[in-house]
Amino acid sequence: MTSSLVRDRLTWMTYAQLGAWGYFFYGFGPIVPLLRDEQHTSRSVASLHGTAFALGGALTGLLLPVLVRRLGRAAVIWLGLAGVGASTVALLLSHHLPATLTSVMLASTSGGLVVNGIVAVLADHHGPGGAAAFSEANAVAAAVGLIAPVTVGTAVAAGYGWRPGLGVVIVVIVALAVVAMTFRLRAARAAPALYGVAADPTPYGVAVDQTPRGVTAGRLPRPYWLVWASIVATGSVEVCLNLWLADVLRSHAHVSPGGATAAVSAVVAGMCVGRLAGGRLTLRLAGTTVMLGALALSAVGFTVFWLATVPLLALVGLVITGLGNALHYPLAMSLAVEYSAGQPDLAAARTSYALSLSFGIAPFVLGAVADRIGPHLAFLLVPVFLLMSALAMTALRRQRWPRPTGDGPW
């Protein structure tokens, strides 16, 4: 069944807010090898920045339910953006490992508030079109993220270092706050969706409990945890590519540090295009079907990249990889909400732990292996993670759990 998507000013503002976080996320990943050079550490030590991201995500999972209930989604999103800006300032002023790790952890916590708040806002605001809206929002984030590695890489190549390029995000956040105050844009305050009650009121203003029979309010059903496992796997793919792709290009394809940093944009470019097209697919096909196709495309692109011995072919493989990766996160998030038994905020909060696990373990393992056998061979962990996600999605397709119907958020 085809659903429509009507975009208003609130929709575009949430897209822009996610884009601001996208700039930091895609801009920071490529600078990890540069921080390793600056701090004179090994790859496994530098990968602790991924662990710091993971700790921040775990803090998000703890803080989000309480903050949404007390402050409302709009305030939480803006609180998160303020935190991203402050953390960026701290990172720009930091030079030693403990300081950069702390700054990254705080940025991750703040960014998680932004992302998960936006998931719930778009779910409630667009109803059946929520999955397409979140896919489009991630397309905007990817488009902004496409600019970030290029900007940082250009600053590095010009001899200014990575800090001016990453600092652009502070200007973006301030500009968004000015626009929001000018047009008085604000998302609706969350209803008690955290505890199994639908966030959207009925026409008579009474919240309706949509928790399926046999599911305890405040607890998530079994199929949700298959989606959660898939998020762990696909999050591992994205964080490994984001943190160590530039290092592989430098060591295997002999690309300059500035060029390797900018080349990360090849993946982000593919993600931008993939999310724009994927939003249409999610309106017409089952989420698990689209997800399995996206995982297969990622595997094809990665194979081309990994086997490539010249920079141009490697970039082609990265673009194809990005096309597949584009839908991993937005589709998984929409499926998490879909199988949450009418608890979108709780589902979004619990996904923070999945991302924390992937961000905490995957880059550290890859970095440790890379110190022993080199980053190129170590990158073979990526297709293993893709396979893990595919197995989880295949198991989800076989579940006999009733899909949400009626006035639910998806």
CSV table of C-alpha atoms in Angstrom, one decimal:
chain,number,residue,atom,x,y,z
A,1,MET,CA,0.0,0.0,0.0
A,2,THR,CA,1.5,3.4,-1.0
A,3,SER,CA,1.6,6.2,1.5
A,4,SER,CA,2.1,9.9,0.8
A,5,LEU,CA,4.6,12.2,2.4
A,6,VAL,CA,3.7,15.8,3.0
A,7,ARG,CA,6.6,18.0,4.0
A,8,ASP,CA,6.1,21.2,6.1
A,9,ARG,CA,8.4,23.6,7.8
A,10,LEU,CA,8.7,21.3,10.9
A,11,THR,CA,9.8,18.5,8.6
A,12,TRP,CA,12.4,20.6,6.9
A,13,MET,CA,13.7,21.8,10.2
A,14,THR,CA,14.2,18.3,11.5
A,15,TYR,CA,16.0,17.4,8.3
A,16,ALA,CA,18.3,20.3,8.9
A,17,GLN,CA,18.9,19.4,12.5
A,18,LEU,CA,19.9,15.9,11.5
A,19,GLY,CA,22.1,17.4,8.8
A,20,ALA,CA,24.0,19.4,11.5
A,21,TRP,CA,24.8,16.1,13.4
A,22,GLY,CA,25.7,14.5,10.0
A,23,TYR,CA,28.3,17.1,9.4
A,24,PHE,CA,30.0,16.4,12.7
A,25,PHE,CA,29.7,12.6,12.3
A,26,TYR,CA,31.0,12.3,8.8
A,27,GLY,CA,33.6,15.0,9.4
A,28,PHE,CA,35.0,13.5,12.5
A,29,GLY,CA,35.5,10.0,11.3
A,30,PRO,CA,38.2,10.8,8.7
A,31,ILE,CA,40.2,12.8,11.2
A,32,VAL,CA,40.9,9.8,13.4
A,33,PRO,CA,44.0,8.8,11.4
A,34,LEU,CA,45.1,12.4,11.6
A,35,LEU,CA,44.7,12.4,15.3
A,36,ARG,CA,46.7,9.2,15.4
A,37,ASP,CA,49.5,11.0,13.6
A,38,GLU,CA,49.2,14.1,15.9
A,39,GLN,CA,49.1,12.1,19.1
A,40,HIS,CA,51.6,9.5,18.0
A,41,THR,CA,49.5,6.5,18.9
A,42,SER,CA,48.8,3.0,17.4
A,43,ARG,CA,45.6,2.2,15.5
A,44,SER,CA,44.2,0.3,18.4
A,45,VAL,CA,44.7,3.3,20.7
A,46,ALA,CA,43.3,5.7,18.2
A,47,SER,CA,40.2,3.4,17.8
A,48,LEU,CA,39.4,4.3,21.4
A,49,HIS,CA,37.6,7.3,19.9
A,50,GLY,CA,35.1,4.7,18.6
A,51,THR,CA,34.8,3.4,22.2
A,52,ALA,CA,34.2,7.0,23.3
A,53,PHE,CA,31.4,7.2,20.8
A,54,ALA,CA,30.0,4.0,22.2
A,55,LEU,CA,30.0,5.3,25.8
A,56,GLY,CA,28.2,8.4,24.6
A,57,GLY,CA,25.6,6.3,22.9
A,58,ALA,CA,25.1,4.3,26.1
A,59,LEU,CA,24.6,7.6,28.0
A,60,THR,CA,22.0,8.6,25.4
A,61,GLY,CA,20.0,5.4,26.0
A,62,LEU,CA,19.9,6.2,29.8
A,63,LEU,CA,19.1,9.9,29.4
A,64,LEU,CA,16.7,9.9,26.5
A,65,PRO,CA,13.5,8.4,28.2
A,66,VAL,CA,13.8,10.7,31.2
A,67,LEU,CA,14.6,13.9,29.2
A,68,VAL,CA,11.8,13.3,26.7
A,69,ARG,CA,9.2,12.7,29.4
A,70,ARG,CA,10.3,15.8,31.4
A,71,LEU,CA,11.3,18.3,28.6
A,72,GLY,CA,9.6,17.1,25.5
A,73,ARG,CA,11.1,16.1,22.2
A,74,ALA,CA,11.8,19.6,20.8
A,75,ALA,CA,13.8,20.7,23.9
A,76,VAL,CA,15.7,17.4,23.8
A,77,ILE,CA,16.7,17.9,20.2
A,78,TRP,CA,17.9,21.4,20.8
A,79,LEU,CA,19.7,20.3,24.0
A,80,GLY,CA,21.5,17.7,21.9
A,81,LEU,CA,22.5,20.2,19.2
A,82,ALA,CA,23.8,22.6,21.9
A,83,GLY,CA,25.8,19.7,23.3
A,84,VAL,CA,27.2,18.9,19.8
A,85,GLY,CA,28.3,22.5,19.4
A,86,ALA,CA,29.9,22.7,22.8
A,87,SER,CA,31.7,19.4,22.3
A,88,THR,CA,33.0,20.5,19.0
A,89,VAL,CA,34.5,23.6,20.6
A,90,ALA,CA,36.1,21.3,23.2
A,91,LEU,CA,37.5,19.0,20.6
A,92,LEU,CA,39.0,21.9,18.6
A,93,LEU,CA,40.8,23.0,21.7
A,94,SER,CA,42.0,19.5,22.6
A,95,HIS,CA,45.3,18.0,21.7
A,96,HIS,CA,45.9,15.1,24.2
A,97,LEU,CA,44.2,11.8,24.0
A,98,PRO,CA,42.1,12.0,27.2
A,99,ALA,CA,40.7,15.4,26.2
A,100,THR,CA,39.8,14.3,22.7
A,101,LEU,CA,38.2,11.1,24.0
A,102,THR,CA,36.1,13.1,26.5
A,103,SER,CA,35.0,15.5,23.8
A,104,VAL,CA,34.0,12.7,21.4
A,105,MET,CA,32.0,11.0,24.2
A,106,LEU,CA,30.0,14.1,24.9
A,107,ALA,CA,29.4,14.8,21.2
A,108,SER,CA,28.1,11.2,20.8
A,109,THR,CA,25.7,11.6,23.7
A,110,SER,CA,24.4,14.9,22.4
A,111,GLY,CA,24.1,13.6,18.8
A,112,GLY,CA,22.2,10.6,20.0
A,113,LEU,CA,19.6,12.9,21.6
A,114,VAL,CA,19.2,14.7,18.3
A,115,VAL,CA,18.9,11.5,16.2
A,116,ASN,CA,16.5,9.6,18.5
A,117,GLY,CA,14.4,12.6,19.1
A,118,ILE,CA,14.0,13.2,15.4
A,119,VAL,CA,13.1,9.5,14.8
A,120,ALA,CA,10.1,9.9,17.2
A,121,VAL,CA,9.1,13.3,15.9
A,122,LEU,CA,8.9,12.2,12.3
A,123,ALA,CA,7.1,9.0,13.3
A,124,ASP,CA,4.4,10.9,15.0
A,125,HIS,CA,4.3,13.8,12.5
A,126,HIS,CA,4.1,11.8,9.3
A,127,GLY,CA,2.3,8.6,10.4
A,128,PRO,CA,2.6,5.9,7.7
A,129,GLY,CA,5.0,8.1,5.8
A,130,GLY,CA,7.4,8.2,8.7
A,131,ALA,CA,9.9,5.7,7.3
A,132,ALA,CA,10.1,7.7,4.1
A,133,ALA,CA,10.6,10.9,6.0
A,134,PHE,CA,13.4,9.5,8.1
A,135,SER,CA,15.0,8.1,5.0
A,136,GLU,CA,14.9,11.6,3.5
A,137,ALA,CA,16.2,13.1,6.7
A,138,ASN,CA,19.2,10.8,6.5
A,139,ALA,CA,19.6,11.7,2.9
A,140,VAL,CA,20.0,15.3,3.9
A,141,ALA,CA,22.4,14.3,6.7
A,142,ALA,CA,24.4,12.4,4.1
A,143,ALA,CA,24.4,15.3,1.7
A,144,VAL,CA,25.7,17.6,4.4
A,145,GLY,CA,28.1,14.8,5.4
A,146,LEU,CA,29.3,14.7,1.8
A,147,ILE,CA,30.6,18.3,2.3
A,148,ALA,CA,32.3,17.6,5.7
A,149,PRO,CA,35.2,15.3,4.6
A,150,VAL,CA,35.9,17.5,1.5
A,151,THR,CA,36.0,20.6,3.7
A,152,VAL,CA,38.2,18.9,6.3
A,153,GLY,CA,40.5,17.4,3.6
A,154,THR,CA,40.8,20.7,1.8
A,155,ALA,CA,41.8,22.4,5.1
A,156,VAL,CA,44.4,19.7,5.7
A,157,ALA,CA,45.8,19.9,2.1
A,158,ALA,CA,46.0,23.7,2.5
A,159,GLY,CA,48.1,23.3,5.6
A,160,TYR,CA,45.6,24.6,8.1
A,161,GLY,CA,44.9,21.2,9.7
A,162,TRP,CA,41.5,19.5,10.3
A,163,ARG,CA,40.2,21.9,13.0
A,164,PRO,CA,38.8,24.8,10.7
A,165,GLY,CA,37.0,22.2,8.6
A,166,LEU,CA,35.3,20.5,11.5
A,167,GLY,CA,34.5,23.9,13.2
A,168,VAL,CA,32.0,24.7,10.5
A,169,VAL,CA,29.4,22.7,12.4
A,170,ILE,CA,29.3,25.3,15.1
A,171,VAL,CA,28.2,28.0,12.6
A,172,VAL,CA,25.5,25.6,11.2
A,173,ILE,CA,24.0,24.9,14.6
A,174,VAL,CA,23.8,28.6,15.5
A,175,ALA,CA,22.2,29.4,12.2
A,176,LEU,CA,19.5,26.7,12.7
A,177,ALA,CA,18.7,28.1,16.2
A,178,VAL,CA,18.2,31.5,14.7
A,179,VAL,CA,15.9,30.2,12.0
A,180,ALA,CA,13.9,28.1,14.5
A,181,MET,CA,13.4,31.2,16.8
A,182,THR,CA,12.4,33.4,13.9
A,183,PHE,CA,9.7,31.0,12.6
A,184,ARG,CA,8.8,29.6,16.1
A,185,LEU,CA,9.2,26.0,15.0
A,186,ARG,CA,8.6,23.4,17.7
A,187,ALA,CA,7.7,19.7,17.7
A,188,ALA,CA,4.8,18.5,19.8
A,189,ARG,CA,5.5,17.4,23.3
A,190,ALA,CA,5.7,13.6,23.6
A,191,ALA,CA,2.8,11.7,25.1
A,192,PRO,CA,3.6,8.6,27.3
A,193,ALA,CA,4.7,6.5,24.3
A,194,LEU,CA,7.6,5.3,26.4
A,195,TYR,CA,5.3,3.0,28.3
A,196,GLY,CA,3.3,1.3,25.5
A,197,VAL,CA,0.9,4.2,24.8
A,198,ALA,CA,0.7,5.7,21.4
A,199,ALA,CA,2.1,9.2,21.1
A,200,ASP,CA,-0.7,10.4,18.8
A,201,PRO,CA,-4.0,11.3,20.5
A,202,THR,CA,-7.3,10.2,19.1
A,203,PRO,CA,-9.6,12.9,17.7
A,204,TYR,CA,-11.1,13.2,21.2
A,205,GLY,CA,-7.7,13.9,22.8
A,206,VAL,CA,-7.4,10.5,24.7
A,207,ALA,CA,-4.3,8.5,24.3
A,208,VAL,CA,-4.9,4.9,23.1
A,209,ASP,CA,-2.9,1.9,24.4
A,210,GLN,CA,-1.7,0.1,21.3
A,211,THR,CA,0.4,-2.6,23.0
A,212,PRO,CA,-0.5,-6.0,21.4
A,213,ARG,CA,-1.9,-8.7,23.6
A,214,GLY,CA,0.8,-10.6,25.3
A,215,VAL,CA,3.3,-7.8,25.4
A,216,THR,CA,3.9,-5.9,28.7
A,217,ALA,CA,3.9,-2.1,28.4
A,218,GLY,CA,7.5,-0.8,28.7
A,219,ARG,CA,8.9,-4.0,27.3
A,220,LEU,CA,9.8,-4.7,23.7
A,221,PRO,CA,8.7,-7.8,21.8
A,222,ARG,CA,11.1,-10.5,20.5
A,223,PRO,CA,11.1,-9.4,16.8
A,224,TYR,CA,12.4,-6.0,17.9
A,225,TRP,CA,15.5,-7.6,19.2
A,226,LEU,CA,16.3,-9.1,15.7
A,227,VAL,CA,16.2,-5.6,14.4
A,228,TRP,CA,18.4,-4.5,17.3
A,229,ALA,CA,21.0,-7.2,16.3
A,230,SER,CA,20.9,-6.0,12.8
A,231,ILE,CA,21.7,-2.5,14.0
A,232,VAL,CA,24.7,-3.8,15.9
A,233,ALA,CA,26.0,-5.3,12.7
A,234,THR,CA,25.3,-2.4,10.3
A,235,GLY,CA,26.5,0.1,12.9
A,236,SER,CA,29.8,-1.9,12.9
A,237,VAL,CA,30.1,-1.6,9.1
A,238,GLU,CA,29.5,2.2,9.2
A,239,VAL,CA,31.8,3.0,12.0
A,240,CYS,CA,34.7,0.9,10.6
A,241,LEU,CA,34.3,2.6,7.2
A,242,ASN,CA,34.0,6.0,8.8
A,243,LEU,CA,37.0,5.7,11.1
A,244,TRP,CA,39.4,3.6,9.1
A,245,LEU,CA,38.6,4.0,5.4
A,246,ALA,CA,41.0,6.9,5.0
A,247,ASP,CA,43.8,4.8,6.6
A,248,VAL,CA,43.2,2.0,4.1
A,249,LEU,CA,43.3,4.4,1.2
A,250,ARG,CA,46.6,5.8,2.5
A,251,SER,CA,48.3,2.5,3.1
A,252,HIS,CA,46.9,0.4,0.3
A,253,ALA,CA,46.1,2.8,-2.5
A,254,HIS,CA,48.9,5.3,-1.6
A,255,VAL,CA,46.6,8.3,-1.5
A,256,SER,CA,47.8,11.4,0.3
A,257,PRO,CA,46.4,12.2,3.8
A,258,GLY,CA,44.4,15.1,2.5
A,259,GLY,CA,43.1,13.2,-0.5
A,260,ALA,CA,42.3,10.1,1.6
A,261,THR,CA,40.3,12.3,4.1
A,262,ALA,CA,38.3,13.9,1.2
A,263,ALA,CA,37.8,10.5,-0.5
A,264,VAL,CA,35.6,9.4,2.3
A,265,SER,CA,33.0,11.6,0.6
A,266,ALA,CA,32.7,8.8,-2.1
A,267,VAL,CA,30.8,6.6,0.4
A,268,VAL,CA,28.8,9.5,1.7
A,269,ALA,CA,27.9,10.5,-1.9
A,270,GLY,CA,26.5,7.0,-2.5
A,271,MET,CA,24.6,7.2,0.8
A,272,CYS,CA,23.0,10.5,-0.2
A,273,VAL,CA,21.7,9.2,-3.5
A,274,GLY,CA,20.7,5.9,-2.0
A,275,ARG,CA,18.6,7.5,0.8
A,276,LEU,CA,16.8,9.8,-1.7
A,277,ALA,CA,15.9,6.7,-3.8
A,278,GLY,CA,15.3,4.5,-0.9
A,279,GLY,CA,12.7,6.7,0.6
A,280,ARG,CA,10.5,5.8,-2.4
A,281,LEU,CA,11.2,2.1,-2.0
A,282,THR,CA,10.1,2.0,1.6
A,283,LEU,CA,6.6,3.3,0.5
A,284,ARG,CA,6.1,0.4,-1.8
A,285,LEU,CA,8.1,-2.6,-0.5
A,286,ALA,CA,8.5,-4.4,2.8
A,287,GLY,CA,11.3,-3.0,4.9
A,288,THR,CA,13.0,-6.4,5.3
A,289,THR,CA,13.0,-6.9,1.5
A,290,VAL,CA,14.6,-3.5,0.9
A,291,MET,CA,17.1,-4.1,3.7
A,292,LEU,CA,18.3,-7.4,2.3
A,293,GLY,CA,18.8,-5.8,-1.1
A,294,ALA,CA,20.7,-2.9,0.5
A,295,LEU,CA,23.0,-5.3,2.3
A,296,ALA,CA,23.7,-7.2,-0.9
A,297,LEU,CA,24.6,-4.0,-2.7
A,298,SER,CA,27.0,-3.0,0.1
A,299,ALA,CA,28.7,-6.4,-0.2
A,300,VAL,CA,29.2,-5.9,-4.0
A,301,GLY,CA,30.6,-2.4,-3.6
A,302,PHE,CA,32.9,-3.4,-0.8
A,303,THR,CA,34.3,-6.3,-2.9
A,304,VAL,CA,35.1,-3.9,-5.7
A,305,PHE,CA,36.8,-1.5,-3.3
A,306,TRP,CA,38.8,-4.1,-1.5
A,307,LEU,CA,40.1,-5.7,-4.7
A,308,ALA,CA,40.9,-2.4,-6.4
A,309,THR,CA,44.6,-1.6,-6.8
A,310,VAL,CA,44.1,1.9,-8.3
A,311,PRO,CA,42.4,4.9,-6.6
A,312,LEU,CA,39.7,5.4,-9.3
A,313,LEU,CA,38.3,1.8,-9.1
A,314,ALA,CA,38.5,2.0,-5.3
A,315,LEU,CA,36.3,5.1,-5.4
A,316,VAL,CA,33.8,3.5,-7.6
A,317,GLY,CA,33.5,0.6,-5.2
A,318,LEU,CA,33.1,3.1,-2.3
A,319,VAL,CA,30.2,4.9,-4.1
A,320,ILE,CA,28.4,1.5,-4.6
A,321,THR,CA,29.1,0.6,-1.0
A,322,GLY,CA,27.5,3.9,0.0
A,323,LEU,CA,24.4,3.2,-2.1
A,324,GLY,CA,23.9,0.1,-0.1
A,325,ASN,CA,24.8,1.5,3.2
A,326,ALA,CA,22.4,4.4,2.7
A,327,LEU,CA,19.4,2.4,3.9
A,328,HIS,CA,20.9,0.4,6.7
A,329,TYR,CA,20.3,2.8,9.5
A,330,PRO,CA,17.0,4.5,8.5
A,331,LEU,CA,15.4,1.2,7.6
A,332,ALA,CA,16.6,-0.5,10.8
A,333,MET,CA,15.3,2.5,12.8
A,334,SER,CA,11.9,2.4,11.0
A,335,LEU,CA,11.7,-1.4,11.6
A,336,ALA,CA,12.6,-0.9,15.2
A,337,VAL,CA,9.7,1.4,15.7
A,338,GLU,CA,7.4,-0.8,13.6
A,339,TYR,CA,8.1,-3.8,15.9
A,340,SER,CA,8.1,-1.8,19.1
A,341,ALA,CA,4.5,-2.6,20.1
A,342,GLY,CA,3.5,1.0,19.9
A,343,GLN,CA,6.5,2.3,21.9
A,344,PRO,CA,8.6,4.5,19.5
A,345,ASP,CA,10.5,6.5,22.1
A,346,LEU,CA,11.5,3.3,24.0
A,347,ALA,CA,12.5,1.6,20.8
A,348,ALA,CA,14.6,4.6,19.7
A,349,ALA,CA,16.3,4.7,23.2
A,350,ARG,CA,17.2,1.0,23.1
A,351,THR,CA,18.8,1.3,19.7
A,352,SER,CA,21.3,3.6,21.3
A,353,TYR,CA,22.7,0.6,23.1
A,354,ALA,CA,23.0,-1.3,19.8
A,355,LEU,CA,25.0,1.5,18.3
A,356,SER,CA,27.1,1.8,21.5
A,357,LEU,CA,28.0,-1.9,21.2
A,358,SER,CA,29.0,-1.6,17.5
A,359,PHE,CA,30.9,1.7,18.0
A,360,GLY,CA,32.6,0.3,21.1
A,361,ILE,CA,33.8,-3.0,19.9
A,362,ALA,CA,34.1,-3.0,16.1
A,363,PRO,CA,36.6,-0.2,15.5
A,364,PHE,CA,38.7,-1.4,18.4
A,365,VAL,CA,38.8,-5.0,17.1
A,366,LEU,CA,39.6,-3.8,13.6
A,367,GLY,CA,42.3,-1.4,14.9
A,368,ALA,CA,43.9,-4.2,16.9
A,369,VAL,CA,43.8,-6.6,14.0
A,370,ALA,CA,45.1,-3.9,11.7
A,371,ASP,CA,48.1,-3.3,13.9
A,372,ARG,CA,49.0,-7.0,13.4
A,373,ILE,CA,48.2,-7.8,9.8
A,374,GLY,CA,47.6,-4.3,8.3
A,375,PRO,CA,44.3,-2.4,7.7
A,376,HIS,CA,43.6,-3.8,4.3
A,377,LEU,CA,43.3,-7.4,5.5
A,378,ALA,CA,41.6,-6.4,8.7
A,379,PHE,CA,38.9,-4.7,6.6
A,380,LEU,CA,37.6,-8.2,5.8
A,381,LEU,CA,35.6,-7.9,9.0
A,382,VAL,CA,33.2,-5.6,7.2
A,383,PRO,CA,31.6,-8.4,5.0
A,384,VAL,CA,31.3,-10.5,8.2
A,385,PHE,CA,29.2,-7.8,9.7
A,386,LEU,CA,27.1,-7.5,6.6
A,387,LEU,CA,26.4,-11.2,6.7
A,388,MET,CA,25.3,-11.0,10.4
A,389,SER,CA,22.8,-8.3,9.5
A,390,ALA,CA,21.4,-10.3,6.6
A,391,LEU,CA,20.9,-13.3,8.9
A,392,ALA,CA,19.0,-11.2,11.4
A,393,MET,CA,16.8,-9.7,8.6
A,394,THR,CA,16.1,-13.2,7.2
A,395,ALA,CA,15.0,-14.4,10.7
A,396,LEU,CA,12.7,-11.3,11.0
A,397,ARG,CA,11.0,-12.1,7.7
A,398,ARG,CA,10.1,-15.6,9.1
A,399,GLN,CA,8.5,-14.2,12.3
A,400,ARG,CA,4.8,-14.6,12.6
A,401,TRP,CA,4.4,-11.4,14.7
A,402,PRO,CA,1.4,-9.2,13.8
A,403,ARG,CA,2.5,-6.0,12.1
A,404,PRO,CA,1.1,-2.7,13.4
A,405,THR,CA,-2.1,-1.5,11.9
A,406,GLY,CA,-4.6,1.3,12.3
A,407,ASP,CA,-3.5,4.5,13.9
A,408,GLY,CA,0.0,3.4,15.0
A,409,PRO,CA,3.0,5.5,14.1
A,410,TRP,CA,4.1,3.4,11.2
